[in-house]
Amino acid sequence: MRNVRAFQSLVLLSALVVLCTGAMDVALGTAPLPGDDAVPVNVDSNYRFFAAVWLTLGVALVIVAARVREPESTPLLRLVCAAVLLGGVARVWSIVVAGVPDPMLLALLGVELVLPPVLLLWHRALTRGAAPTPSPDGRSAA
């Protein structure tokens, strides 16, 4: 049970960070980014759009935390982790084609590449052997 609570705490902490940064980026655009002054209107629009998508991933993490022991939470967690990991890969590609960003963004890159696999492996360990949830007609959903 302690492992479940620790996992839920990490997922909720992650959700809080994602929700706060997503809301901040929707509201303020690129202004909080280090070293960036004005950006073209198209970049601002695109940035705020993806900030809203990021915010939505935070909502999904809250749902995962609330249903951590239910096997049905696995696809949602996988989707969120895949999105974050793919975002990290996109940052790596940006380094290749555009150069190295501010150290703060490099730190985020580290989190984006490490945290998703950790969460997925931990969640798998927590849900391994969980009984399948019966469907409304009484049959096993598995």
Short mmCIF file of C-alpha atoms in Angstrom, two decimals:
data_model
loop_
_atom_site.label_atom_id
_atom_site.label_comp_id
_atom_site.label_asym_id
_atom_site.label_seq_id
_atom_site.Cartn_x
_atom_site.Cartn_y
_atom_site.Cartn_z
CA MET A 1 0.00 0.00 0.00
CA ARG A 2 2.92 2.34 0.73
CA ASN A 3 4.21 1.85 -2.81
CA VAL A 4 0.79 2.77 -4.21
CA ARG A 5 0.70 5.95 -2.11
CA ALA A 6 4.24 6.87 -3.15
CA PHE A 7 3.36 6.30 -6.81
CA GLN A 8 0.17 8.36 -6.46
CA SER A 9 2.15 11.13 -4.78
CA LEU A 10 4.69 11.24 -7.61
CA VAL A 11 1.95 11.22 -10.25
CA LEU A 12 0.01 13.95 -8.42
CA LEU A 13 3.16 16.05 -8.01
CA SER A 14 3.84 15.62 -11.72
CA ALA A 15 0.22 16.55 -12.48
CA LEU A 16 0.50 19.69 -10.36
CA VAL A 17 3.66 20.77 -12.19
CA VAL A 18 2.08 20.07 -15.58
CA LEU A 19 -1.18 21.84 -14.68
CA CYS A 20 0.61 24.91 -13.32
CA THR A 21 3.13 25.23 -16.15
CA GLY A 22 0.44 24.56 -18.75
CA ALA A 23 -1.86 27.22 -17.31
CA MET A 24 1.05 29.67 -16.98
CA ASP A 25 2.13 29.09 -20.58
CA VAL A 26 -1.42 29.49 -21.91
CA ALA A 27 -1.80 32.75 -19.97
CA LEU A 28 1.67 34.24 -20.44
CA GLY A 29 2.95 32.64 -23.63
CA THR A 30 6.72 32.48 -23.96
CA ALA A 31 7.35 35.37 -21.53
CA PRO A 32 8.52 33.11 -18.64
CA LEU A 33 11.13 31.40 -20.83
CA PRO A 34 14.69 32.49 -20.10
CA GLY A 35 16.31 34.70 -22.71
CA ASP A 36 13.26 35.12 -24.92
CA ASP A 37 11.86 38.56 -25.53
CA ALA A 38 9.32 38.96 -28.29
CA VAL A 39 8.38 36.07 -30.55
CA PRO A 40 6.46 36.16 -33.84
CA VAL A 41 2.69 35.94 -33.53
CA ASN A 42 2.60 32.50 -35.19
CA VAL A 43 5.13 31.12 -32.70
CA ASP A 44 3.10 32.57 -29.81
CA SER A 45 -0.10 31.03 -31.15
CA ASN A 46 1.51 27.63 -31.63
CA TYR A 47 3.19 27.77 -28.21
CA ARG A 48 -0.08 28.52 -26.41
CA PHE A 49 -1.86 25.75 -28.31
CA PHE A 50 0.70 23.18 -27.20
CA ALA A 51 0.59 24.63 -23.68
CA ALA A 52 -3.13 23.78 -23.62
CA VAL A 53 -2.33 20.23 -24.77
CA TRP A 54 0.27 20.05 -21.97
CA LEU A 55 -2.37 21.26 -19.50
CA THR A 56 -4.68 18.47 -20.67
CA LEU A 57 -1.96 15.91 -19.95
CA GLY A 58 -1.98 17.20 -16.38
CA VAL A 59 -5.70 16.45 -16.10
CA ALA A 60 -5.02 12.94 -17.42
CA LEU A 61 -2.36 12.43 -14.74
CA VAL A 62 -4.87 13.38 -12.04
CA ILE A 63 -7.21 10.70 -13.41
CA VAL A 64 -4.40 8.13 -13.41
CA ALA A 65 -3.50 8.96 -9.80
CA ALA A 66 -7.12 8.52 -8.71
CA ARG A 67 -7.41 5.13 -10.45
CA VAL A 68 -3.87 3.84 -10.07
CA ARG A 69 -4.85 0.30 -9.03
CA GLU A 70 -7.34 -0.14 -11.84
CA PRO A 71 -5.88 -1.82 -14.93
CA GLU A 72 -7.99 0.56 -17.03
CA SER A 73 -5.64 3.38 -15.99
CA THR A 74 -2.78 1.75 -17.89
CA PRO A 75 -3.68 2.97 -21.43
CA LEU A 76 -4.10 6.55 -20.20
CA LEU A 77 -0.77 6.48 -18.35
CA ARG A 78 0.91 4.99 -21.42
CA LEU A 79 -0.52 7.75 -23.61
CA VAL A 80 0.65 10.51 -21.26
CA CYS A 81 4.10 8.95 -20.86
CA ALA A 82 4.44 8.46 -24.61
CA ALA A 83 3.51 12.10 -25.22
CA VAL A 84 6.04 13.37 -22.68
CA LEU A 85 8.78 11.03 -23.91
CA LEU A 86 8.10 12.04 -27.52
CA GLY A 87 8.29 15.67 -26.42
CA GLY A 88 11.73 14.93 -24.99
CA VAL A 89 12.78 13.33 -28.26
CA ALA A 90 11.55 16.47 -30.05
CA ARG A 91 13.76 18.56 -27.74
CA VAL A 92 16.74 16.36 -28.67
CA TRP A 93 15.95 16.95 -32.35
CA SER A 94 15.77 20.68 -31.64
CA ILE A 95 19.27 20.52 -30.14
CA VAL A 96 20.51 18.81 -33.29
CA VAL A 97 18.97 21.30 -35.72
CA ALA A 98 18.83 24.55 -33.72
CA GLY A 99 21.43 24.31 -30.95
CA VAL A 100 21.58 23.85 -27.20
CA PRO A 101 18.86 25.69 -25.23
CA ASP A 102 19.00 27.25 -21.77
CA PRO A 103 20.10 24.89 -18.94
CA MET A 104 16.57 25.01 -17.50
CA LEU A 105 15.23 23.43 -20.68
CA LEU A 106 18.01 20.83 -20.60
CA ALA A 107 16.88 19.90 -17.08
CA LEU A 108 13.32 19.49 -18.36
CA LEU A 109 14.68 17.30 -21.15
CA GLY A 110 16.23 15.01 -18.55
CA VAL A 111 12.90 14.70 -16.73
CA GLU A 112 11.06 14.06 -20.01
CA LEU A 113 13.38 11.21 -20.94
CA VAL A 114 13.64 9.60 -17.48
CA LEU A 115 10.29 10.02 -15.71
CA PRO A 116 7.99 8.33 -18.28
CA PRO A 117 9.81 4.95 -18.24
CA VAL A 118 10.06 5.10 -14.44
CA LEU A 119 6.32 5.74 -14.10
CA LEU A 120 5.41 2.99 -16.57
CA LEU A 121 7.63 0.37 -14.93
CA TRP A 122 6.43 1.32 -11.44
CA HIS A 123 2.78 1.26 -12.53
CA ARG A 124 3.26 -2.15 -14.14
CA ALA A 125 4.71 -3.48 -10.89
CA LEU A 126 1.75 -2.08 -8.93
CA THR A 127 -0.90 -3.47 -11.27
CA ARG A 128 0.74 -6.83 -11.96
CA GLY A 129 -1.61 -9.54 -10.83
CA ALA A 130 -4.53 -7.16 -10.40
CA ALA A 131 -7.82 -8.96 -10.87
CA PRO A 132 -9.62 -8.08 -14.11
CA THR A 133 -12.61 -5.84 -13.65
CA PRO A 134 -15.91 -7.55 -14.52
CA SER A 135 -17.97 -5.99 -17.26
CA PRO A 136 -21.58 -4.92 -16.61
CA ASP A 137 -22.86 -8.30 -17.85
CA GLY A 138 -20.77 -10.10 -15.20
CA ARG A 139 -18.08 -11.46 -17.53
CA SER A 140 -14.42 -10.67 -17.10
CA ALA A 141 -13.27 -7.67 -19.14
CA ALA A 142 -9.92 -9.32 -19.84
#
